[in-house]
PDB file of C-alpha atoms in Angstrom:
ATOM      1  CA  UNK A 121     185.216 110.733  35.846  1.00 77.00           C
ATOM      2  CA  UNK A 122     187.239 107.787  36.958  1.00 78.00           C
ATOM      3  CA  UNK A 123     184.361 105.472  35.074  1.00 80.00           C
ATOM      4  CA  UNK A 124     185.587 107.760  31.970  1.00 80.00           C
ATOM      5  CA  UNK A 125     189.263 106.953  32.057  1.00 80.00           C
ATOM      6  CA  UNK A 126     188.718 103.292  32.648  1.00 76.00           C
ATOM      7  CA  UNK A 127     186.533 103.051  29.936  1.00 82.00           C
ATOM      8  CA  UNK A 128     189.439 104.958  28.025  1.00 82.00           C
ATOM      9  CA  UNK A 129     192.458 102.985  29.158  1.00 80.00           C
ATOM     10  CA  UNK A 130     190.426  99.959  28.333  1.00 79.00           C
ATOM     11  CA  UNK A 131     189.944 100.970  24.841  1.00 79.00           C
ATOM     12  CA  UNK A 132     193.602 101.518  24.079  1.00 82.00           C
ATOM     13  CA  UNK A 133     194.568  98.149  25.645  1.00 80.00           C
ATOM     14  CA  UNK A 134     192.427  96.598  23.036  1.00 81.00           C
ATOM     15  CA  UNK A 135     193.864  98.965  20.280  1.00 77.00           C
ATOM     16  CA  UNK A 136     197.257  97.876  21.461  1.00 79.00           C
ATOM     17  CA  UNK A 137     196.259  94.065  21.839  1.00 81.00           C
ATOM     18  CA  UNK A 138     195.087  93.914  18.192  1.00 78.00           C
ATOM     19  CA  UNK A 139     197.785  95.942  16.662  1.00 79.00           C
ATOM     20  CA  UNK A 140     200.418  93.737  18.270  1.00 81.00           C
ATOM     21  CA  UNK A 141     198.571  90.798  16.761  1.00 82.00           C
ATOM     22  CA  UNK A 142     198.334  92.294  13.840  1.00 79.00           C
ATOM     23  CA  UNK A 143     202.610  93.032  13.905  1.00 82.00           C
ATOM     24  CA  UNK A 144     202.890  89.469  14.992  1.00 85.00           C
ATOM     25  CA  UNK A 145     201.204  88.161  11.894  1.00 87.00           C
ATOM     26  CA  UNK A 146     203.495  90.217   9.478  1.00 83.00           C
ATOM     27  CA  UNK A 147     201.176  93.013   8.660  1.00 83.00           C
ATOM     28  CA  UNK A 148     202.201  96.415   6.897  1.00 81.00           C
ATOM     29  CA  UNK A 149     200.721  98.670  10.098  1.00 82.00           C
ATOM     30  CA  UNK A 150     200.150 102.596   8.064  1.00 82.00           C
ATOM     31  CA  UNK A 151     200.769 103.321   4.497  1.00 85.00           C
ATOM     32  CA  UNK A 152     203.139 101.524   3.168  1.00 84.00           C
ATOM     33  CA  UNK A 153     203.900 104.395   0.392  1.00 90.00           C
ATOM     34  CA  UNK A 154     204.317 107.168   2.889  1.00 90.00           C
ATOM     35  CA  UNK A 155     208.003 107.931   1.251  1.00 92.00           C
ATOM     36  CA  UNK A 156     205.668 108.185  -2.106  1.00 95.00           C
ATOM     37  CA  UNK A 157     202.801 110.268  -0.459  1.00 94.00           C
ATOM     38  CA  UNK A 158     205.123 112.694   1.282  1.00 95.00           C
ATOM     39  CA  UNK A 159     207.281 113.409  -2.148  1.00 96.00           C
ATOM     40  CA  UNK A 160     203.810 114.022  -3.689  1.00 97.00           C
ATOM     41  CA  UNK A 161     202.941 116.305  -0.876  1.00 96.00           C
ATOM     42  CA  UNK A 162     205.789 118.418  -0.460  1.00 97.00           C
ATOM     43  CA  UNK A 163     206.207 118.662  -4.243  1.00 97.00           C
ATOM     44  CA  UNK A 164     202.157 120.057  -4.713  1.00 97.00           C
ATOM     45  CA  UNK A 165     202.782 122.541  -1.811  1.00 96.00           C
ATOM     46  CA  UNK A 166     205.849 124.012  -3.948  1.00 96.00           C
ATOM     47  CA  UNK A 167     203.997 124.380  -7.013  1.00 97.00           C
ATOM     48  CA  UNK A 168     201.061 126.064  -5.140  1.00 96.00           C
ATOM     49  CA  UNK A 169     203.671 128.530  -3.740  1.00 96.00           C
ATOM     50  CA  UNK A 170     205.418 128.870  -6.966  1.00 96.00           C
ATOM     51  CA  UNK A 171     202.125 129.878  -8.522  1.00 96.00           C
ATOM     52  CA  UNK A 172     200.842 132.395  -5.839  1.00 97.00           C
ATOM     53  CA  UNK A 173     204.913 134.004  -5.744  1.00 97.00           C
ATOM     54  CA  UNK A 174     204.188 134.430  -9.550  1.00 97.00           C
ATOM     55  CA  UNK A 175     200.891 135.748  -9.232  1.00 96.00           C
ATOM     56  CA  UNK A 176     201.691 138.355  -6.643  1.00 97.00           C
ATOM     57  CA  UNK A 177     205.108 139.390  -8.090  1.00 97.00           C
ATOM     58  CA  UNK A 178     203.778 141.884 -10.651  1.00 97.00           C
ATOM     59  CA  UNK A 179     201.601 143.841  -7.868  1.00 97.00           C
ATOM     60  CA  UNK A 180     205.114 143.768  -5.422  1.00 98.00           C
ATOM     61  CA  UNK A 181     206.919 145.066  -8.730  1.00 97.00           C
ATOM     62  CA  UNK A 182     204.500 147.792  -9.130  1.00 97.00           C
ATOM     63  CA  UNK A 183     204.728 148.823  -5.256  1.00 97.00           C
ATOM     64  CA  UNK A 184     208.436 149.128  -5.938  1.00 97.00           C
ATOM     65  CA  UNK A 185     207.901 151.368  -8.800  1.00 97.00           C
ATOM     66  CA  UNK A 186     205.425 153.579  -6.776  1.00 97.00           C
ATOM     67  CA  UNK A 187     208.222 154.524  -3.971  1.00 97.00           C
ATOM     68  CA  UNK A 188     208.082 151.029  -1.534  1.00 97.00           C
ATOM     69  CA  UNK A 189     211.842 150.863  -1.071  1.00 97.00           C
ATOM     70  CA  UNK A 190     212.185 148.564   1.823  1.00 98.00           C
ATOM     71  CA  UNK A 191     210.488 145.184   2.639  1.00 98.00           C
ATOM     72  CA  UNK A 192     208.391 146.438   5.070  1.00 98.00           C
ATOM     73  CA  UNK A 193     207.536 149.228   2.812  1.00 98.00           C
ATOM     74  CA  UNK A 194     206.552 146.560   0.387  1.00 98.00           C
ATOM     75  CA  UNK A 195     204.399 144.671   3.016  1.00 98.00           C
ATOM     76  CA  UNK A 196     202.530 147.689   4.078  1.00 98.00           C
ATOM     77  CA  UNK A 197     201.836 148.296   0.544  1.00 97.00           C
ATOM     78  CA  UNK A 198     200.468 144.968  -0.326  1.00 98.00           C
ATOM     79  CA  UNK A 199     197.868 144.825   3.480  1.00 98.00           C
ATOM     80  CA  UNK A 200     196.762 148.344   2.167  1.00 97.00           C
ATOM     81  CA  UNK A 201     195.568 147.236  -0.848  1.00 96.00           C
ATOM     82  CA  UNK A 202     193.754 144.345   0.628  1.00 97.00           C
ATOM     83  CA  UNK A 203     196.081 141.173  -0.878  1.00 96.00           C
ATOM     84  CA  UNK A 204     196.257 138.628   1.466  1.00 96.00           C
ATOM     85  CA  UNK A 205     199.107 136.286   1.729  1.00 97.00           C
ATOM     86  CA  UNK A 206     198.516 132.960   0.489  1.00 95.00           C
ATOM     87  CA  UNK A 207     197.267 131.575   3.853  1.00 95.00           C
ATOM     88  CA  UNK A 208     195.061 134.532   4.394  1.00 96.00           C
ATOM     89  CA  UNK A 209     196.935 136.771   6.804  1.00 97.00           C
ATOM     90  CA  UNK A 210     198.678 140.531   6.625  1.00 98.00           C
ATOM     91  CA  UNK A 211     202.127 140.408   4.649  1.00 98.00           C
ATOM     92  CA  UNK A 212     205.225 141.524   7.254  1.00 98.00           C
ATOM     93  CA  UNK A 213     208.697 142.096   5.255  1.00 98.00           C
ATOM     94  CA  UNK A 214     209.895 138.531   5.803  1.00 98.00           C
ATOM     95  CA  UNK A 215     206.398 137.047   4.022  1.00 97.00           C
ATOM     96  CA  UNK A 216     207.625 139.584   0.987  1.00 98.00           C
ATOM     97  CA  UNK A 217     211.141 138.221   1.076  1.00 98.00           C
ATOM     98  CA  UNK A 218     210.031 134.803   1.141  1.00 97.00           C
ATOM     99  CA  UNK A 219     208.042 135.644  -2.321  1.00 97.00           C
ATOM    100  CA  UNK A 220     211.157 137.977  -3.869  1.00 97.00           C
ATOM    101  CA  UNK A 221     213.180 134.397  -2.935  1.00 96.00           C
ATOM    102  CA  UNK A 222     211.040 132.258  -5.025  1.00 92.00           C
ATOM    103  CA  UNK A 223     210.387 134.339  -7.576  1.00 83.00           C
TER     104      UNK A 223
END
């Protein structure tokens, strides 16, 4: 076990010796475009929600108009009928408000 860890901390002394070489010679350590990357990713994860909100809107509209009053109502409604959220769980009444809220 202690053979394991020195192999280990060995390891990460090299890491650390070459990426301080590398920071010493001027090099762009990571992506360089992360601001870029991140804007990207945050703005594909909105239009993925945007599109399942729209998608599941009409079947939350027509639990409404079959008697579900409240959000949890509307929650037990939707994990009856077998719709699973966009991640793949059960729908609880703050899930549902999260959808009426983007919709």
């Amino acid at each position: 076990m202690a053979e394991a860890i020195d192999r280990h901390q060995a390891a990460e002394g090299q890491r650390d010796q070459g990426l301080d070489g590398r920071r010493a010679r001027g090099v762009t350590l990571g992506n360089p475009k992360l601001h870029t990357a991140r804007k990207n990713a945050v703005e594909a994860v909105k239009t993925e929600a945007d599109r399942y909100a729209a998608n599941v809107l009409p079947i939350i509209r027509e639990a409404q108009k079959a008697g579900a009053r409240t959000l949890r109502e509307i929650a037990e409604a939707l994990n009856a009928r077998g719709i699973a959220t966009a991640r793949g769980g059960q729908w609880y009444a703050q899930s549902v408000a999260n959808i009426l809220e983007r919709a």
